[in-house]
């Protein structure tokens, strides 16, 4: 199968390419990636000889058309992905997440190519801390930030192209991922690399906000499962029952990195900060048999800490600019 992976030089996309090479050696993989600040072609170095890499932007309709014409399936990861950046400058989010997805949709429509669209649980807004309900496929979209609203808009475009133009597409909305190759702007790598540098973890607001954590390999195995066995037109929520408050995550990191439990600081809260995300992934589990393999977040975080300790050359270059941006935002 010829698979075109958009955003394959980013965190989840690169892990997806590694996972697909390991588990689906018959797939012929082409990656298209604009190599924004979040993309790094070195993320694909271990598989560079086995894939085709195209440096290009989804805004380039002719390029997207020619790449899609040569594919059997498109797995669409490319997006601007960081909430804090979207609050600072929303335009790149509109351009990549909405217009980029539009370009992909028009190309798959023209060429009759199967699409799997990657999205996030953030499109559903947030839940109260004590709400017994979790997000399901029928939860109404209610996004909070420019990031999540452009992702929700992209999801709606995909659904409209399914219904009105009959494209063969599936969608998945996943919870917060962790693992190797995640940019140092995100919660877990920011704190791990900060602690390595002797800087206290920075907790937004009270730190009671809850995220539903999943290992990136579990997410990507679910995506491969949906590409192969998902029903056309359907949306699947992906989650691994990993709800933890940000305070709990920081406590785990401090413990694993031999720092005192109170060695962190509170910083300004994120405007519009979603309180809690929680995923009910029973549809995916029941229909396809997919199950997460990483059940122990402490062990998963320990492995992630080890990866960042061993790959300082990978993250060091981005650390200074990232912290300068946070300093400007007061976070
Ligand atoms: P990332 O920011 O690490 O990577 C995004 C990649 O897309 C980068 O390589 C970037 O260069 C590329 N890209 C951005 N705009 C592009 C464009 N216009 N044309 C071509 N390439 C472009 O993001 P990530 O965390 O790997 O997220 C990947 C996808 O998964 C996104 O769609 C995101 O919304 C979704 N998602 C992420 C999470 C998470 O926890 N990180 C959870 C659920 C869903
Ligand atoms: O320094 C920090 N301190 C802090 O308390 C940072 C960077 C974050 N936080 C908080 C904000 C969130 O409540 O930690 C939580 C996680 O923050 P992020 O890593 O920025 O992730 P989040 O905003 O939850 O979004 C992530 O998951 C869903 C991804 O970035 C999105 O792409 C994905 O859709």
Coordinates of C-alpha atoms and ligand atoms in Angstrom, one line a residue:
X1 CA 0.0 0.0 0.0
X2 CA 1.2 3.5 -0.9
X3 CA 0.7 5.7 2.2
X4 CA 1.1 9.5 2.1
X5 CA 1.8 10.8 5.6
X6 CA 1.3 14.6 6.1
X7 CA 3.2 16.1 9.0
X8 CA 5.4 13.0 9.3
X9 CA 8.4 15.0 10.6
X10 CA 6.5 16.1 13.7
X11 CA 6.0 14.4 17.0
X12 CA 3.2 11.9 16.3
X13 CA 3.7 11.7 12.6
X14 CA 7.4 10.7 12.9
X15 CA 6.5 8.1 15.6
X16 CA 3.8 6.9 13.2
X17 CA 6.3 6.4 10.4
X18 CA 8.6 4.4 12.7
X19 CA 5.7 2.3 13.9
X20 CA 4.4 1.7 10.4
X21 CA 7.9 0.7 9.2
X22 CA 8.1 -1.7 12.1
X23 CA 4.7 -3.3 11.8
X24 CA 3.7 -2.8 8.2
X25 CA 6.9 -3.3 6.2
X26 CA 5.0 -3.7 2.9
X27 CA 3.7 -0.1 3.1
X28 CA 5.5 2.4 0.7
X29 CA 5.7 5.5 2.8
X30 CA 5.9 9.1 1.5
X31 CA 6.1 11.9 4.0
X32 CA 5.2 15.5 3.1
X33 CA 6.1 18.1 5.7
X34 CA 6.7 21.9 5.7
X35 CA 9.4 21.6 8.4
X36 CA 7.9 24.4 10.5
X37 CA 9.6 25.1 13.9
X38 CA 7.8 21.9 15.0
X39 CA 9.0 19.7 12.2
X40 CA 12.4 18.1 12.2
X41 CA 13.7 15.9 9.4
X42 CA 16.1 14.2 11.9
X43 CA 13.0 12.6 13.5
X44 CA 12.9 10.4 10.4
X45 CA 16.7 9.7 10.3
X46 CA 16.4 6.0 11.5
X47 CA 14.1 5.2 8.5
X48 CA 15.4 7.7 6.0
X49 CA 16.5 5.0 3.5
X50 CA 13.1 3.3 3.6
X51 CA 10.8 6.2 2.9
X52 CA 10.4 9.2 0.5
X53 CA 10.6 12.6 2.1
X54 CA 9.1 15.6 0.4
X55 CA 9.7 19.1 1.9
X56 CA 6.5 21.0 1.1
X57 CA 3.5 22.9 2.5
X58 CA -0.1 21.7 2.2
X59 CA -0.9 25.3 1.1
X60 CA 0.7 24.3 -2.3
X61 CA -2.4 22.8 -4.0
X62 CA -0.4 21.5 -7.0
X63 CA 2.1 19.7 -4.8
X64 CA -0.7 18.1 -2.7
X65 CA -2.5 17.1 -5.8
X66 CA 0.5 15.3 -7.3
X67 CA 1.4 13.5 -4.1
X68 CA -2.2 12.4 -3.5
X69 CA -2.5 11.1 -7.1
X70 CA 0.3 8.6 -6.3
X71 CA -1.2 7.4 -3.0
X72 CA -3.7 4.7 -1.9
X73 CA -4.2 6.3 1.5
X74 CA -3.5 9.6 3.1
X75 CA -2.9 9.8 6.8
X76 CA -3.3 13.5 7.6
X77 CA -1.3 14.6 10.8
X78 CA 0.0 18.0 9.6
X79 CA -1.2 20.8 11.7
X80 CA -0.1 23.6 13.9
X81 CA -0.5 21.9 17.3
X82 CA 0.2 24.1 20.2
X83 CA -2.6 26.0 22.1
X84 CA -0.3 28.6 23.6
X85 CA 1.0 29.6 20.1
X86 CA -2.6 29.8 18.8
X87 CA -3.5 32.3 21.5
X88 CA -0.4 34.4 20.6
X89 CA -0.8 34.2 16.7
X90 CA -3.9 32.3 15.3
X91 CA -3.2 32.8 11.6
X92 CA -0.8 29.8 11.0
X93 CA -3.5 27.6 12.6
X94 CA -6.2 28.9 10.2
X95 CA -3.7 28.3 7.3
X96 CA -2.4 24.9 8.1
X97 CA -5.3 23.3 9.9
X98 CA -8.2 24.7 7.9
X99 CA -6.8 25.5 4.4
X100 CA -4.3 22.7 4.6
X101 CA -7.1 20.2 5.3
X102 CA -9.1 21.7 2.5
X103 CA -6.3 21.1 0.0
X104 CA -6.0 17.5 1.1
X105 CA -9.8 17.0 0.8
X106 CA -10.0 18.4 -2.7
X107 CA -7.1 16.2 -3.8
X108 CA -8.5 13.0 -2.3
X109 CA -11.9 13.9 -3.9
X110 CA -10.3 14.3 -7.3
X111 CA -8.3 11.1 -7.2
X112 CA -10.6 8.9 -5.2
X113 CA -8.0 8.2 -2.5
X114 CA -8.8 7.0 1.0
X115 CA -8.2 9.5 3.8
X116 CA -7.7 9.2 7.5
X117 CA -7.9 12.5 9.3
X118 CA -6.1 12.9 12.7
X119 CA -7.8 15.1 15.3
X120 CA -8.0 15.8 19.0
X121 CA -10.3 15.5 21.9
X122 CA -10.0 19.3 22.4
X123 CA -12.6 19.8 19.7
X124 CA -15.2 18.8 22.4
X125 CA -14.3 21.6 24.8
X126 CA -13.8 20.6 28.4
X127 CA -15.6 18.7 31.2
X128 CA -16.0 19.6 34.9
X129 CA -13.6 17.9 37.2
X130 CA -16.4 15.9 38.8
X131 CA -18.4 15.1 35.6
X132 CA -19.0 11.3 35.5
X133 CA -19.4 11.6 31.7
X134 CA -16.5 11.3 29.2
X135 CA -16.3 12.5 25.6
X136 CA -17.9 10.1 23.1
X137 CA -18.3 10.2 19.3
X138 CA -21.7 11.9 19.8
X139 CA -20.4 14.7 22.1
X140 CA -21.1 18.1 20.3
X141 CA -18.1 20.1 19.3
X142 CA -17.5 23.1 21.5
X143 CA -13.8 24.2 21.1
X144 CA -12.2 26.8 23.3
X145 CA -8.9 28.0 21.6
X146 CA -7.9 29.1 18.1
X147 CA -6.1 25.7 17.9
X148 CA -9.0 23.5 18.9
X149 CA -11.5 25.6 16.8
X150 CA -9.4 25.1 13.7
X151 CA -9.2 21.4 14.4
X152 CA -13.0 21.3 14.9
X153 CA -13.4 23.2 11.7
X154 CA -11.2 20.7 9.9
X155 CA -13.2 17.8 11.3
X156 CA -16.4 19.4 10.0
X157 CA -14.9 19.9 6.5
X158 CA -14.0 16.2 6.4
X159 CA -17.5 15.2 7.5
X160 CA -19.0 17.5 4.8
X161 CA -16.7 16.0 2.1
X162 CA -17.9 12.5 3.2
X163 CA -21.5 13.3 3.1
X164 CA -21.7 15.6 0.1
X165 CA -18.9 14.3 -2.1
X166 CA -18.8 10.7 -1.0
X167 CA -15.0 10.6 -0.2
X168 CA -13.8 7.6 1.7
X169 CA -12.6 9.0 5.0
X170 CA -12.3 8.1 8.6
X171 CA -11.6 10.5 11.5
X172 CA -10.0 10.0 14.9
X173 CA -9.9 12.3 17.9
X174 CA -7.2 11.4 20.4
X175 CA -6.3 12.6 23.9
X176 CA -2.9 14.0 25.0
X177 CA 0.1 12.0 23.7
X178 CA 3.5 11.6 25.4
X179 CA 6.7 9.9 24.2
X180 CA 9.9 10.5 22.3
X181 CA 10.3 13.3 19.7
X182 CA 7.7 15.6 21.4
X183 CA 8.6 19.3 21.0
X184 CA 10.0 21.0 24.2
X185 CA 7.1 23.5 24.2
X186 CA 4.6 20.8 25.4
X187 CA 4.0 20.1 29.1
X188 CA 6.0 16.9 29.7
X189 CA 9.1 17.6 27.5
X190 CA 9.2 21.2 28.8
X191 CA 9.4 20.1 32.4
X192 CA 11.8 17.2 31.8
X193 CA 14.3 19.3 29.9
X194 CA 13.8 22.2 32.4
X195 CA 14.7 19.9 35.3
X196 CA 17.7 18.6 33.4
X197 CA 18.7 22.4 33.2
X198 CA 18.1 23.0 36.9
X199 CA 14.8 24.9 36.3
X200 CA 11.7 24.3 38.4
X201 CA 8.6 22.9 36.6
X202 CA 6.0 25.6 35.7
X203 CA 2.4 24.8 36.5
X204 CA -0.3 26.9 34.8
X205 CA -2.8 28.3 37.3
X206 CA -3.7 26.0 40.1
X207 CA -2.6 22.9 38.2
X208 CA -5.8 21.0 38.9
X209 CA -6.5 20.8 35.1
X210 CA -6.8 17.2 34.0
X211 CA -5.5 15.6 30.7
X212 CA -6.1 12.0 29.6
X213 CA -2.6 10.7 28.7
X214 CA -1.8 8.1 26.1
X215 CA 1.5 6.8 24.8
X216 CA 2.2 7.9 21.3
X217 CA 2.7 4.3 20.1
X218 CA -0.8 3.4 21.4
X219 CA -2.3 6.3 19.5
X220 CA -0.5 5.3 16.3
X221 CA -1.4 1.6 16.6
X222 CA -5.0 2.7 16.9
X223 CA -4.6 4.8 13.7
X224 CA -3.1 1.9 11.8
X225 CA -6.1 -0.2 13.0
X226 CA -8.6 2.4 11.8
X227 CA -6.8 2.8 8.4
X228 CA -7.1 -1.0 8.0
X229 CA -10.5 -1.8 9.7
X230 CA -12.3 1.5 10.3
X231 CA -15.7 1.9 8.7
X232 CA -15.8 4.7 6.0
X233 CA -17.3 7.9 7.3
X234 CA -16.9 7.0 10.9
X235 CA -15.2 8.9 13.8
X236 CA -13.3 7.0 16.5
X237 CA -12.2 8.4 19.8
X238 CA -8.8 7.2 20.9
X239 CA -7.8 7.1 24.6
X240 CA -6.2 4.9 27.2
X241 CA -8.0 5.8 30.5
X242 CA -5.0 7.9 31.5
X243 CA -6.6 10.9 33.4
X244 CA -4.1 12.8 35.5
X245 CA -4.0 16.4 36.8
X246 CA -1.1 18.5 35.7
X247 CA 0.0 18.6 39.4
X248 CA 0.1 14.8 39.4
X249 CA 2.2 14.7 36.2
X250 CA 4.7 17.1 37.7
X251 CA 4.8 15.2 41.0
X252 CA 5.6 12.0 39.0
X253 CA 8.4 13.8 37.0
X254 CA 9.9 15.3 40.2
X255 CA 9.9 11.9 41.9
X256 CA 11.4 10.1 38.9
X257 CA 14.1 12.8 38.5
X258 CA 15.0 12.9 42.3
X259 CA 13.7 16.3 43.1
X260 CA 11.7 17.4 46.2
X261 CA 7.9 17.2 45.8
X262 CA 7.5 21.0 46.2
X263 CA 10.2 21.9 43.7
X264 CA 7.9 23.6 41.2
X265 CA 6.3 27.1 40.7
X266 CA 2.9 28.4 39.7
X267 CA 2.9 30.7 36.6
X268 CA 0.2 32.7 34.8
X269 CA -2.7 30.5 33.6
X270 CA -3.4 30.0 29.9
X271 CA -6.4 32.2 28.8
X272 CA -9.5 30.0 28.3
X273 CA -7.6 27.0 29.8
X274 CA -9.7 23.9 29.3
X275 CA -10.3 22.2 32.7
X276 CA -10.6 18.5 31.9
X277 CA -10.5 16.1 28.9
X278 CA -11.6 12.5 29.2
X279 CA -12.1 10.0 26.4
X280 CA -14.5 7.0 26.2
X281 CA -12.8 4.8 23.5
X282 CA -15.3 1.9 23.8
X283 CA -16.5 2.3 20.1
X284 CA -12.9 1.7 18.8
X285 CA -12.2 -1.1 21.2
X286 CA -15.5 -2.9 20.5
X287 CA -15.4 -2.5 16.8
X288 CA -11.8 -3.2 16.1
X289 CA -10.4 -5.0 19.2
X290 CA -7.7 -2.3 19.6
X291 CA -6.4 -2.0 23.2
X292 CA -3.7 0.2 24.6
X293 CA -0.5 -1.6 25.6
X294 CA 1.0 1.1 27.9
X295 CA -1.0 1.0 31.2
X296 CA 1.7 2.3 33.6
X297 CA 2.2 6.0 33.1
X298 CA 5.0 6.1 35.7
X299 CA 7.0 3.6 33.6
X300 CA 6.1 5.4 30.4
X301 CA 7.3 8.7 31.8
X302 CA 10.5 7.1 33.1
X303 CA 11.2 5.8 29.6
X304 CA 10.4 9.3 28.2
X305 CA 12.8 10.9 30.7
X306 CA 15.5 8.5 29.6
X307 CA 14.9 9.4 26.0
X308 CA 15.3 13.1 26.6
X309 CA 18.4 12.5 28.7
X310 CA 19.9 10.5 25.9
X311 CA 18.9 12.9 23.1
X312 CA 20.0 16.3 24.4
X313 CA 21.4 17.0 20.9
X314 CA 17.9 16.6 19.5
X315 CA 16.1 19.1 21.8
X316 CA 18.8 21.6 22.9
X317 CA 18.5 23.7 19.7
X318 CA 14.8 24.4 20.3
X319 CA 14.9 25.0 24.0
X320 CA 16.2 28.6 24.0
X321 CA 13.7 30.0 21.5
X322 CA 10.8 28.1 23.2
X323 CA 11.6 29.5 26.7
X324 CA 12.1 33.0 25.2
X325 CA 8.6 32.8 23.8
X326 CA 7.2 31.6 27.1
X327 CA 9.0 34.4 29.0
X328 CA 7.3 36.9 26.6
X329 CA 3.9 35.3 27.4
X330 CA 4.6 35.3 31.2
X331 CA 4.4 31.5 31.3
Ligands
LIG1 P1 3.7 18.7 15.8 O1 3.5 20.1 16.0 O2 4.7 18.0 16.6 O3 3.9 18.3 14.3 C1 3.2 18.9 13.2 C2 3.9 18.6 11.9 O4 3.1 19.1 10.9 C3 5.3 19.3 11.9 O5 6.2 18.4 11.4 C4 5.0 20.5 10.9 O6 6.2 20.8 10.2 C5 4.0 19.9 10.0 N1 3.1 20.9 9.4 C6 2.4 21.9 10.0 N2 1.8 22.7 9.1 C7 2.1 22.2 7.9 C8 1.7 22.5 6.6 N3 0.9 23.5 6.3 N4 2.1 21.7 5.5 C9 2.9 20.6 5.8 N5 3.3 20.3 7.0 C10 2.9 21.0 8.1 O7 2.2 18.1 16.2 P2 1.8 16.6 16.8 O8 1.7 16.8 18.3 O9 2.7 15.6 16.2 O10 0.3 16.5 16.2 C11 0.1 15.8 15.0 C12 -1.4 15.8 14.8 O11 -2.0 15.1 15.9 C13 -2.1 17.2 14.7 O12 -3.1 17.1 13.7 C14 -2.7 17.3 16.1 O13 -3.8 18.2 16.1 C15 -3.1 15.9 16.4 N6 -3.1 15.5 17.9 C16 -2.1 15.8 18.7 C17 -2.1 15.4 20.0 C18 -1.0 15.6 21.0 O14 -1.1 15.3 22.2 N7 0.2 16.1 20.5 C19 -3.3 14.8 20.5 C20 -4.4 14.5 19.6 C21 -4.3 14.9 18.3
LIG2 O1 4.6 24.7 31.0 C1 3.4 24.2 31.0 N1 2.7 24.1 32.2 C2 1.4 23.7 32.3 O2 0.9 23.6 33.4 C3 2.8 23.8 29.8 C4 3.5 23.8 28.5 C5 1.5 23.3 29.9 N2 0.8 23.2 31.1 C6 -0.5 22.7 31.1 C7 -1.5 23.1 30.1 C8 -2.4 21.9 29.9 O3 -3.4 21.9 30.9 O4 -0.4 21.3 30.9 C9 -1.4 20.7 30.1 C10 -0.9 20.2 28.8 O5 -0.4 21.2 28.0 P1 0.1 21.0 26.6 O6 1.3 20.1 26.6 O7 0.4 22.4 26.0 O8 -1.1 20.3 25.9 P2 -2.6 20.6 25.6 O9 -2.8 22.1 25.6 O10 -3.4 19.8 26.6 O11 -2.8 20.0 24.1 C11 -2.2 18.8 23.7 O12 -3.1 17.7 23.7 C12 -4.1 17.8 22.7 C13 -1.5 19.0 22.4 O13 -0.6 20.1 22.4 C14 -2.6 19.2 21.3 O14 -1.9 19.2 20.0 C15 -3.5 18.0 21.3 O15 -4.6 18.3 20.4

